[in-house]
Amino acid sequence: MIDTVKVFTFINRDIYNKIKLKSNIKCMYNTFENKIFYEIINTSLECSYDSSLSVRVDEATRYGLSGFVLEIEGSYHKIIKGHNAFDGFYNIQEITLRI
């Protein structure tokens, strides 16, 4: 059974900035060098039982590309059926086409 799925797509700078302004940002910062090593920009899920989608934006340089990306992650099974204990989905194409 397929539980959690991540989908990536390119977005423009305006969409990146709109999502970033409404997100929680975790980062690694070096005070001596006054440098941010990385940022994780995410809207967070409540707990493991949460059936919401996680939305994260990032600069595509992390993947060796240019521009910005949107990452959507979640359990399609939890969204559709309210749980992920049984009677799930086994076809990745079915899941990704419905997201």
mmCIF file of N, CA, C and O in Angstrom:
data_model
loop_
_atom_site.group_PDB
_atom_site.id
_atom_site.type_symbol
_atom_site.label_atom_id
_atom_site.label_comp_id
_atom_site.label_asym_id
_atom_site.label_seq_id
_atom_site.Cartn_x
_atom_site.Cartn_y
_atom_site.Cartn_z
ATOM 1 N N MET A 1 0.844 -1.181 0.000
ATOM 2 C CA MET A 1 0.000 0.000 0.000
ATOM 3 C C MET A 1 0.890 1.246 0.000
ATOM 4 O O MET A 1 1.860 1.322 0.734
ATOM 5 N N ILE A 2 0.552 2.199 -0.817
ATOM 6 C CA ILE A 2 1.285 3.461 -0.891
ATOM 7 C C ILE A 2 0.676 4.420 0.123
ATOM 8 O O ILE A 2 -0.521 4.643 0.129
ATOM 9 N N ASP A 3 1.509 4.973 0.988
ATOM 10 C CA ASP A 3 0.999 5.887 2.016
ATOM 11 C C ASP A 3 1.292 7.327 1.655
ATOM 12 O O ASP A 3 0.450 8.038 1.144
ATOM 13 N N THR A 4 2.514 7.781 1.876
ATOM 14 C CA THR A 4 2.868 9.183 1.672
ATOM 15 C C THR A 4 3.447 9.395 0.279
ATOM 16 O O THR A 4 4.276 8.624 -0.181
ATOM 17 N N VAL A 5 3.008 10.477 -0.369
ATOM 18 C CA VAL A 5 3.468 10.816 -1.712
ATOM 19 C C VAL A 5 3.961 12.257 -1.701
ATOM 20 O O VAL A 5 3.356 13.122 -1.083
ATOM 21 N N LYS A 6 5.080 12.504 -2.400
ATOM 22 C CA LYS A 6 5.599 13.858 -2.599
ATOM 23 C C LYS A 6 5.531 14.177 -4.074
ATOM 24 O O LYS A 6 5.933 13.375 -4.907
ATOM 25 N N VAL A 7 5.048 15.382 -4.374
ATOM 26 C CA VAL A 7 4.979 15.845 -5.747
ATOM 27 C C VAL A 7 5.721 17.181 -5.819
ATOM 28 O O VAL A 7 5.496 18.062 -4.992
ATOM 29 N N PHE A 8 6.618 17.318 -6.803
ATOM 30 C CA PHE A 8 7.380 18.546 -7.006
ATOM 31 C C PHE A 8 6.941 19.199 -8.315
ATOM 32 O O PHE A 8 6.674 18.514 -9.288
ATOM 33 N N THR A 9 6.924 20.532 -8.321
ATOM 34 C CA THR A 9 6.688 21.266 -9.557
ATOM 35 C C THR A 9 7.403 22.616 -9.470
ATOM 36 O O THR A 9 7.644 23.134 -8.383
ATOM 37 N N PHE A 10 7.750 23.160 -10.623
ATOM 38 C CA PHE A 10 8.365 24.482 -10.655
ATOM 39 C C PHE A 10 7.302 25.556 -10.443
ATOM 40 O O PHE A 10 6.163 25.406 -10.895
ATOM 41 N N ILE A 11 7.682 26.620 -9.755
ATOM 42 C CA ILE A 11 6.808 27.780 -9.538
ATOM 43 C C ILE A 11 7.615 29.038 -9.801
ATOM 44 O O ILE A 11 8.845 29.008 -9.833
ATOM 45 N N ASN A 12 6.925 30.164 -9.950
ATOM 46 C CA ASN A 12 7.649 31.419 -10.164
ATOM 47 C C ASN A 12 7.940 32.104 -8.823
ATOM 48 O O ASN A 12 7.461 31.680 -7.766
ATOM 49 N N ARG A 13 8.717 33.158 -8.867
ATOM 50 C CA ARG A 13 9.148 33.857 -7.650
ATOM 51 C C ARG A 13 7.970 34.429 -6.860
ATOM 52 O O ARG A 13 7.956 34.409 -5.632
ATOM 53 N N ASP A 14 6.931 34.930 -7.542
ATOM 54 C CA ASP A 14 5.772 35.511 -6.849
ATOM 55 C C ASP A 14 5.047 34.469 -6.000
ATOM 56 O O ASP A 14 4.698 34.726 -4.851
ATOM 57 N N ILE A 15 4.810 33.295 -6.564
ATOM 58 C CA ILE A 15 4.148 32.223 -5.809
ATOM 59 C C ILE A 15 5.034 31.777 -4.652
ATOM 60 O O ILE A 15 4.562 31.573 -3.540
ATOM 61 N N TYR A 16 6.334 31.645 -4.914
ATOM 62 C CA TYR A 16 7.298 31.288 -3.866
ATOM 63 C C TYR A 16 7.198 32.264 -2.688
ATOM 64 O O TYR A 16 7.095 31.851 -1.538
ATOM 65 N N ASN A 17 7.212 33.557 -2.975
ATOM 66 C CA ASN A 17 7.162 34.570 -1.922
ATOM 67 C C ASN A 17 5.843 34.550 -1.163
ATOM 68 O O ASN A 17 5.818 34.720 0.061
ATOM 69 N N LYS A 18 4.716 34.346 -1.844
ATOM 70 C CA LYS A 18 3.412 34.286 -1.179
ATOM 71 C C LYS A 18 3.333 33.126 -0.208
ATOM 72 O O LYS A 18 2.848 33.271 0.918
ATOM 73 N N ILE A 19 3.817 31.955 -0.630
ATOM 74 C CA ILE A 19 3.792 30.794 0.262
ATOM 75 C C ILE A 19 4.782 30.979 1.401
ATOM 76 O O ILE A 19 4.478 30.666 2.548
ATOM 77 N N LYS A 20 5.965 31.501 1.112
ATOM 78 C CA LYS A 20 6.994 31.705 2.135
ATOM 79 C C LYS A 20 6.500 32.636 3.244
ATOM 80 O O LYS A 20 6.751 32.394 4.422
ATOM 81 N N LEU A 21 5.762 33.689 2.874
ATOM 82 C CA LEU A 21 5.267 34.641 3.871
ATOM 83 C C LEU A 21 4.257 34.020 4.844
ATOM 84 O O LEU A 21 4.071 34.523 5.941
ATOM 85 N N LYS A 22 3.624 32.915 4.461
ATOM 86 C CA LYS A 22 2.624 32.273 5.308
ATOM 87 C C LYS A 22 3.135 30.982 5.938
ATOM 88 O O LYS A 22 2.366 30.216 6.506
ATOM 89 N N SER A 23 4.426 30.748 5.874
ATOM 90 C CA SER A 23 5.006 29.480 6.321
ATOM 91 C C SER A 23 5.859 29.642 7.563
ATOM 92 O O SER A 23 6.238 30.746 7.943
ATOM 93 N N ASN A 24 6.156 28.495 8.184
ATOM 94 C CA ASN A 24 7.141 28.422 9.255
ATOM 95 C C ASN A 24 8.497 28.179 8.607
ATOM 96 O O ASN A 24 8.613 27.364 7.697
ATOM 97 N N ILE A 25 9.528 28.882 9.097
ATOM 98 C CA ILE A 25 10.855 28.723 8.522
ATOM 99 C C ILE A 25 11.816 28.251 9.605
ATOM 100 O O ILE A 25 11.956 28.891 10.644
ATOM 101 N N LYS A 26 12.455 27.104 9.332
ATOM 102 C CA LYS A 26 13.520 26.597 10.199
ATOM 103 C C LYS A 26 14.815 26.790 9.426
ATOM 104 O O LYS A 26 14.860 26.562 8.219
ATOM 105 N N CYS A 27 15.865 27.201 10.128
ATOM 106 C CA CYS A 27 17.113 27.395 9.409
ATOM 107 C C CYS A 27 18.306 27.032 10.274
ATOM 108 O O CYS A 27 18.212 26.949 11.498
ATOM 109 N N MET A 28 19.439 26.813 9.606
ATOM 110 C CA MET A 28 20.709 26.616 10.291
ATOM 111 C C MET A 28 21.531 27.871 10.043
ATOM 112 O O MET A 28 21.829 28.212 8.898
ATOM 113 N N TYR A 29 21.868 28.552 11.117
ATOM 114 C CA TYR A 29 22.555 29.847 11.036
ATOM 115 C C TYR A 29 23.862 29.775 11.810
ATOM 116 O O TYR A 29 23.894 29.331 12.961
ATOM 117 N N ASN A 30 24.949 30.223 11.212
ATOM 118 C CA ASN A 30 26.238 30.291 11.863
ATOM 119 C C ASN A 30 26.493 31.734 12.270
ATOM 120 O O ASN A 30 26.644 32.606 11.404
ATOM 121 N N THR A 31 26.529 32.004 13.563
ATOM 122 C CA THR A 31 26.690 33.388 14.041
ATOM 123 C C THR A 31 28.080 33.947 13.752
ATOM 124 O O THR A 31 28.225 35.129 13.476
ATOM 125 N N PHE A 32 29.116 33.109 13.823
ATOM 126 C CA PHE A 32 30.474 33.584 13.577
ATOM 127 C C PHE A 32 30.622 34.079 12.145
ATOM 128 O O PHE A 32 31.198 35.129 11.900
ATOM 129 N N GLU A 33 30.105 33.297 11.202
ATOM 130 C CA GLU A 33 30.213 33.667 9.785
ATOM 131 C C GLU A 33 29.054 34.547 9.329
ATOM 132 O O GLU A 33 29.055 35.023 8.192
ATOM 133 N N ASN A 34 28.053 34.749 10.206
ATOM 134 C CA ASN A 34 26.853 35.505 9.852
ATOM 135 C C ASN A 34 26.254 34.975 8.545
ATOM 136 O O ASN A 34 26.004 35.710 7.602
ATOM 137 N N LYS A 35 26.059 33.638 8.533
ATOM 138 C CA LYS A 35 25.647 32.967 7.308
ATOM 139 C C LYS A 35 24.532 31.962 7.603
ATOM 140 O O LYS A 35 24.604 31.227 8.579
ATOM 141 N N ILE A 36 23.522 31.947 6.732
ATOM 142 C CA ILE A 36 22.476 30.927 6.805
ATOM 143 C C ILE A 36 22.899 29.788 5.884
ATOM 144 O O ILE A 36 23.113 29.992 4.694
ATOM 145 N N PHE A 37 23.021 28.585 6.457
ATOM 146 C CA PHE A 37 23.423 27.427 5.658
ATOM 147 C C PHE A 37 22.253 26.849 4.867
ATOM 148 O O PHE A 37 22.426 26.424 3.737
ATOM 149 N N TYR A 38 21.077 26.796 5.484
ATOM 150 C CA TYR A 38 19.895 26.332 4.758
ATOM 151 C C TYR A 38 18.638 26.800 5.473
ATOM 152 O O TYR A 38 18.663 27.157 6.643
ATOM 153 N N GLU A 39 17.536 26.824 4.735
ATOM 154 C CA GLU A 39 16.217 27.131 5.290
ATOM 155 C C GLU A 39 15.250 26.028 4.861
ATOM 156 O O GLU A 39 15.312 25.552 3.733
ATOM 157 N N ILE A 40 14.384 25.638 5.776
ATOM 158 C CA ILE A 40 13.292 24.732 5.447
ATOM 159 C C ILE A 40 12.015 25.536 5.622
ATOM 160 O O ILE A 40 11.686 25.965 6.727
ATOM 161 N N ILE A 41 11.325 25.773 4.538
ATOM 162 C CA ILE A 41 10.117 26.596 4.543
ATOM 163 C C ILE A 41 8.936 25.650 4.390
ATOM 164 O O ILE A 41 8.803 24.976 3.387
ATOM 165 N N ASN A 42 8.077 25.597 5.411
ATOM 166 C CA ASN A 42 7.064 24.559 5.447
ATOM 167 C C ASN A 42 5.815 25.033 6.177
ATOM 168 O O ASN A 42 5.908 25.791 7.134
ATOM 169 N N THR A 43 4.667 24.577 5.715
ATOM 170 C CA THR A 43 3.465 24.651 6.525
ATOM 171 C C THR A 43 3.380 23.308 7.224
ATOM 172 O O THR A 43 3.520 22.267 6.587
ATOM 173 N N SER A 44 3.235 23.288 8.521
ATOM 174 C CA SER A 44 3.405 22.048 9.271
ATOM 175 C C SER A 44 2.096 21.293 9.465
ATOM 176 O O SER A 44 1.018 21.872 9.486
ATOM 177 N N LEU A 45 2.235 19.973 9.634
ATOM 178 C CA LEU A 45 1.113 19.106 9.953
ATOM 179 C C LEU A 45 0.967 19.030 11.468
ATOM 180 O O LEU A 45 1.928 19.190 12.208
ATOM 181 N N GLU A 46 -0.237 18.762 11.935
ATOM 182 C CA GLU A 46 -0.495 18.692 13.368
ATOM 183 C C GLU A 46 0.220 17.500 14.011
ATOM 184 O O GLU A 46 0.996 17.643 14.916
ATOM 185 N N CYS A 47 -0.103 16.298 13.585
ATOM 186 C CA CYS A 47 0.476 15.056 14.118
ATOM 187 C C CYS A 47 0.419 13.994 13.027
ATOM 188 O O CYS A 47 -0.040 14.249 11.933
ATOM 189 N N SER A 48 0.817 12.771 13.372
ATOM 190 C CA SER A 48 0.810 11.702 12.373
ATOM 191 C C SER A 48 -0.592 11.361 11.900
ATOM 192 O O SER A 48 -0.767 10.815 10.814
ATOM 193 N N TYR A 49 -1.615 11.687 12.683
ATOM 194 C CA TYR A 49 -2.995 11.393 12.283
ATOM 195 C C TYR A 49 -3.574 12.459 11.355
ATOM 196 O O TYR A 49 -4.652 12.304 10.806
ATOM 197 N N ASP A 50 -2.868 13.552 11.165
ATOM 198 C CA ASP A 50 -3.371 14.660 10.359
ATOM 199 C C ASP A 50 -3.512 14.245 8.901
ATOM 200 O O ASP A 50 -2.635 13.612 8.330
ATOM 201 N N SER A 51 -4.622 14.608 8.290
ATOM 202 C CA SER A 51 -4.846 14.249 6.887
ATOM 203 C C SER A 51 -4.650 15.445 5.951
ATOM 204 O O SER A 51 -5.080 15.418 4.808
ATOM 205 N N SER A 52 -3.990 16.488 6.424
ATOM 206 C CA SER A 52 -3.708 17.658 5.587
ATOM 207 C C SER A 52 -2.499 17.391 4.696
ATOM 208 O O SER A 52 -1.756 16.441 4.897
ATOM 209 N N LEU A 53 -2.313 18.267 3.743
ATOM 210 C CA LEU A 53 -1.126 18.213 2.905
ATOM 211 C C LEU A 53 -0.067 19.159 3.454
ATOM 212 O O LEU A 53 -0.384 20.259 3.913
ATOM 213 N N SER A 54 1.181 18.753 3.393
ATOM 214 C CA SER A 54 2.297 19.614 3.730
ATOM 215 C C SER A 54 2.716 20.335 2.459
ATOM 216 O O SER A 54 2.880 19.708 1.411
ATOM 217 N N VAL A 55 2.876 21.643 2.551
ATOM 218 C CA VAL A 55 3.289 22.437 1.397
ATOM 219 C C VAL A 55 4.614 23.095 1.750
ATOM 220 O O VAL A 55 4.731 23.763 2.765
ATOM 221 N N ARG A 56 5.603 22.894 0.890
ATOM 222 C CA ARG A 56 6.928 23.447 1.136
ATOM 223 C C ARG A 56 7.423 24.099 -0.144
ATOM 224 O O ARG A 56 7.205 23.578 -1.231
ATOM 225 N N VAL A 57 8.074 25.230 -0.024
ATOM 226 C CA VAL A 57 8.717 25.864 -1.170
ATOM 227 C C VAL A 57 10.221 25.889 -0.935
ATOM 228 O O VAL A 57 10.675 25.893 0.201
ATOM 229 N N ASP A 58 10.960 25.888 -2.031
ATOM 230 C CA ASP A 58 12.407 25.874 -1.922
ATOM 231 C C ASP A 58 13.001 26.462 -3.195
ATOM 232 O O ASP A 58 12.330 26.541 -4.224
ATOM 233 N N GLU A 59 14.245 26.858 -3.100
ATOM 234 C CA GLU A 59 14.972 27.265 -4.297
ATOM 235 C C GLU A 59 15.438 25.999 -5.002
ATOM 236 O O GLU A 59 15.895 25.049 -4.365
ATOM 237 N N ALA A 60 15.309 25.962 -6.293
ATOM 238 C CA ALA A 60 15.615 24.755 -7.066
ATOM 239 C C ALA A 60 17.103 24.426 -7.087
ATOM 240 O O ALA A 60 17.483 23.333 -7.500
ATOM 241 N N THR A 61 17.951 25.338 -6.626
ATOM 242 C CA THR A 61 19.392 25.065 -6.581
ATOM 243 C C THR A 61 19.690 23.844 -5.708
ATOM 244 O O THR A 61 20.691 23.169 -5.922
ATOM 245 N N ARG A 62 18.817 23.574 -4.764
ATOM 246 C CA ARG A 62 18.970 22.386 -3.906
ATOM 247 C C ARG A 62 18.974 21.107 -4.748
ATOM 248 O O ARG A 62 19.569 20.103 -4.384
ATOM 249 N N TYR A 63 18.314 21.152 -5.881
ATOM 250 C CA TYR A 63 18.219 20.001 -6.778
ATOM 251 C C TYR A 63 19.110 20.150 -8.006
ATOM 252 O O TYR A 63 18.961 19.417 -8.974
ATOM 253 N N GLY A 64 20.004 21.144 -7.975
ATOM 254 C CA GLY A 64 20.910 21.375 -9.097
ATOM 255 C C GLY A 64 20.248 22.077 -10.272
ATOM 256 O O GLY A 64 20.741 22.003 -11.396
ATOM 257 N N LEU A 65 19.142 22.766 -10.005
ATOM 258 C CA LEU A 65 18.392 23.462 -11.055
ATOM 259 C C LEU A 65 18.290 24.937 -10.698
ATOM 260 O O LEU A 65 18.695 25.357 -9.625
ATOM 261 N N SER A 66 17.702 25.726 -11.575
ATOM 262 C CA SER A 66 17.487 27.138 -11.259
ATOM 263 C C SER A 66 15.996 27.400 -11.130
ATOM 264 O O SER A 66 15.170 26.685 -11.694
ATOM 265 N N GLY A 67 15.656 28.426 -10.360
ATOM 266 C CA GLY A 67 14.263 28.778 -10.147
ATOM 267 C C GLY A 67 13.779 28.355 -8.770
ATOM 268 O O GLY A 67 14.565 28.244 -7.828
ATOM 269 N N PHE A 68 12.475 28.102 -8.667
ATOM 270 C CA PHE A 68 11.845 27.766 -7.395
ATOM 271 C C PHE A 68 10.947 26.547 -7.581
ATOM 272 O O PHE A 68 10.401 26.326 -8.664
ATOM 273 N N VAL A 69 10.808 25.755 -6.517
ATOM 274 C CA VAL A 69 9.965 24.563 -6.589
ATOM 275 C C VAL A 69 8.945 24.558 -5.452
ATOM 276 O O VAL A 69 9.169 25.129 -4.386
ATOM 277 N N LEU A 70 7.834 23.911 -5.720
ATOM 278 C CA LEU A 70 6.782 23.668 -4.746
ATOM 279 C C LEU A 70 6.750 22.166 -4.506
ATOM 280 O O LEU A 70 6.751 21.379 -5.444
ATOM 281 N N GLU A 71 6.774 21.779 -3.234
ATOM 282 C CA GLU A 71 6.712 20.368 -2.856
ATOM 283 C C GLU A 71 5.426 20.154 -2.063
ATOM 284 O O GLU A 71 5.189 20.832 -1.063
ATOM 285 N N ILE A 72 4.598 19.256 -2.525
ATOM 286 C CA ILE A 72 3.364 18.912 -1.815
ATOM 287 C C ILE A 72 3.507 17.477 -1.342
ATOM 288 O O ILE A 72 3.832 16.585 -2.122
ATOM 289 N N GLU A 73 3.277 17.260 -0.042
ATOM 290 C CA GLU A 73 3.441 15.929 0.533
ATOM 291 C C GLU A 73 2.249 15.593 1.405
ATOM 292 O O GLU A 73 1.745 16.444 2.134
ATOM 293 N N GLY A 74 1.822 14.369 1.316
ATOM 294 C CA GLY A 74 0.735 13.936 2.177
ATOM 295 C C GLY A 74 0.312 12.519 1.885
ATOM 296 O O GLY A 74 0.824 11.869 0.983
ATOM 297 N N SER A 75 -0.628 12.056 2.669
ATOM 298 C CA SER A 75 -1.157 10.711 2.518
ATOM 299 C C SER A 75 -2.505 10.790 1.804
ATOM 300 O O SER A 75 -3.507 11.203 2.392
ATOM 301 N N TYR A 76 -2.514 10.398 0.567
ATOM 302 C CA TYR A 76 -3.756 10.390 -0.215
ATOM 303 C C TYR A 76 -4.787 9.492 0.471
ATOM 304 O O TYR A 76 -5.968 9.811 0.529
ATOM 305 N N HIS A 77 -4.306 8.399 1.013
ATOM 306 C CA HIS A 77 -5.166 7.451 1.721
ATOM 307 C C HIS A 77 -5.882 8.136 2.900
ATOM 308 O O HIS A 77 -7.085 7.965 3.098
ATOM 309 N N LYS A 78 -5.150 8.908 3.691
ATOM 310 C CA LYS A 78 -5.760 9.613 4.829
ATOM 311 C C LYS A 78 -6.750 10.678 4.365
ATOM 312 O O LYS A 78 -7.779 10.890 4.994
ATOM 313 N N ILE A 79 -6.428 11.360 3.283
ATOM 314 C CA ILE A 79 -7.311 12.411 2.779
ATOM 315 C C ILE A 79 -8.635 11.813 2.303
ATOM 316 O O ILE A 79 -9.713 12.313 2.623
ATOM 317 N N ILE A 80 -8.570 10.735 1.534
ATOM 318 C CA ILE A 80 -9.761 10.131 0.947
ATOM 319 C C ILE A 80 -10.547 9.291 1.948
ATOM 320 O O ILE A 80 -11.771 9.382 2.034
ATOM 321 N N LYS A 81 -9.844 8.480 2.757
ATOM 322 C CA LYS A 81 -10.522 7.526 3.633
ATOM 323 C C LYS A 81 -10.459 7.876 5.115
ATOM 324 O O LYS A 81 -11.091 7.217 5.928
ATOM 325 N N GLY A 82 -9.675 8.880 5.471
ATOM 326 C CA GLY A 82 -9.592 9.295 6.870
ATOM 327 C C GLY A 82 -8.654 8.452 7.717
ATOM 328 O O GLY A 82 -8.513 8.673 8.912
ATOM 329 N N HIS A 83 -7.982 7.489 7.129
ATOM 330 C CA HIS A 83 -7.029 6.626 7.840
ATOM 331 C C HIS A 83 -6.077 6.026 6.811
ATOM 332 O O HIS A 83 -6.281 6.149 5.614
ATOM 333 N N ASN A 84 -5.029 5.367 7.301
ATOM 334 C CA ASN A 84 -4.142 4.645 6.388
ATOM 335 C C ASN A 84 -3.837 3.251 6.929
ATOM 336 O O ASN A 84 -2.756 2.725 6.764
ATOM 337 N N ALA A 85 -4.821 2.658 7.589
ATOM 338 C CA ALA A 85 -4.636 1.358 8.226
ATOM 339 C C ALA A 85 -4.887 0.179 7.281
ATOM 340 O O ALA A 85 -4.230 -0.847 7.395
ATOM 341 N N PHE A 86 -5.836 0.289 6.369
ATOM 342 C CA PHE A 86 -6.172 -0.818 5.472
ATOM 343 C C PHE A 86 -6.921 -0.280 4.259
ATOM 344 O O PHE A 86 -7.276 0.889 4.215
ATOM 345 N N ASP A 87 -7.185 -1.163 3.288
ATOM 346 C CA ASP A 87 -7.969 -0.821 2.103
ATOM 347 C C ASP A 87 -7.402 0.400 1.384
ATOM 348 O O ASP A 87 -8.116 1.325 1.044
ATOM 349 N N GLY A 88 -6.092 0.366 1.145
ATOM 350 C CA GLY A 88 -5.419 1.523 0.579
ATOM 351 C C GLY A 88 -5.254 1.485 -0.920
ATOM 352 O O GLY A 88 -5.887 0.703 -1.621
ATOM 353 N N PHE A 89 -4.385 2.345 -1.404
ATOM 354 C CA PHE A 89 -4.120 2.507 -2.826
ATOM 355 C C PHE A 89 -2.764 1.893 -3.162
ATOM 356 O O PHE A 89 -1.808 2.040 -2.415
ATOM 357 N N TYR A 90 -2.694 1.228 -4.303
ATOM 358 C CA TYR A 90 -1.468 0.565 -4.726
ATOM 359 C C TYR A 90 -0.955 1.078 -6.067
ATOM 360 O O TYR A 90 0.108 0.685 -6.513
ATOM 361 N N ASN A 91 -1.690 1.959 -6.703
ATOM 362 C CA ASN A 91 -1.342 2.458 -8.029
ATOM 363 C C ASN A 91 -0.881 3.912 -7.923
ATOM 364 O O ASN A 91 -1.690 4.808 -7.709
ATOM 365 N N ILE A 92 0.411 4.154 -8.092
ATOM 366 C CA ILE A 92 0.974 5.495 -7.947
ATOM 367 C C ILE A 92 0.410 6.460 -8.990
ATOM 368 O O ILE A 92 0.202 7.641 -8.700
ATOM 369 N N GLN A 93 0.116 5.984 -10.191
ATOM 370 C CA GLN A 93 -0.457 6.858 -11.210
ATOM 371 C C GLN A 93 -1.847 7.343 -10.802
ATOM 372 O O GLN A 93 -2.189 8.505 -11.000
ATOM 373 N N GLU A 94 -2.639 6.473 -10.202
ATOM 374 C CA GLU A 94 -3.974 6.857 -9.737
ATOM 375 C C GLU A 94 -3.878 7.949 -8.672
ATOM 376 O O GLU A 94 -4.611 8.933 -8.695
ATOM 377 N N ILE A 95 -2.936 7.802 -7.764
ATOM 378 C CA ILE A 95 -2.754 8.774 -6.677
ATOM 379 C C ILE A 95 -2.299 10.126 -7.231
ATOM 380 O O ILE A 95 -2.884 11.167 -6.920
ATOM 381 N N THR A 96 -1.255 10.131 -8.049
ATOM 382 C CA THR A 96 -0.696 11.396 -8.521
ATOM 383 C C THR A 96 -1.620 12.117 -9.487
ATOM 384 O O THR A 96 -1.618 13.343 -9.539
ATOM 385 N N LEU A 97 -2.435 11.409 -10.221
ATOM 386 C CA LEU A 97 -3.376 12.066 -11.120
ATOM 387 C C LEU A 97 -4.513 12.726 -10.351
ATOM 388 O O LEU A 97 -5.114 13.701 -10.819
ATOM 389 N N ARG A 98 -4.826 12.248 -9.164
ATOM 390 C CA ARG A 98 -5.925 12.802 -8.376
ATOM 391 C C ARG A 98 -5.475 13.943 -7.468
ATOM 392 O O ARG A 98 -6.292 14.675 -6.971
ATOM 393 N N ILE A 99 -4.191 14.051 -7.213
ATOM 394 C CA ILE A 99 -3.707 15.123 -6.342
ATOM 395 C C ILE A 99 -3.800 16.362 -7.088
ATOM 396 O O ILE A 99 -3.974 17.295 -7.304
#
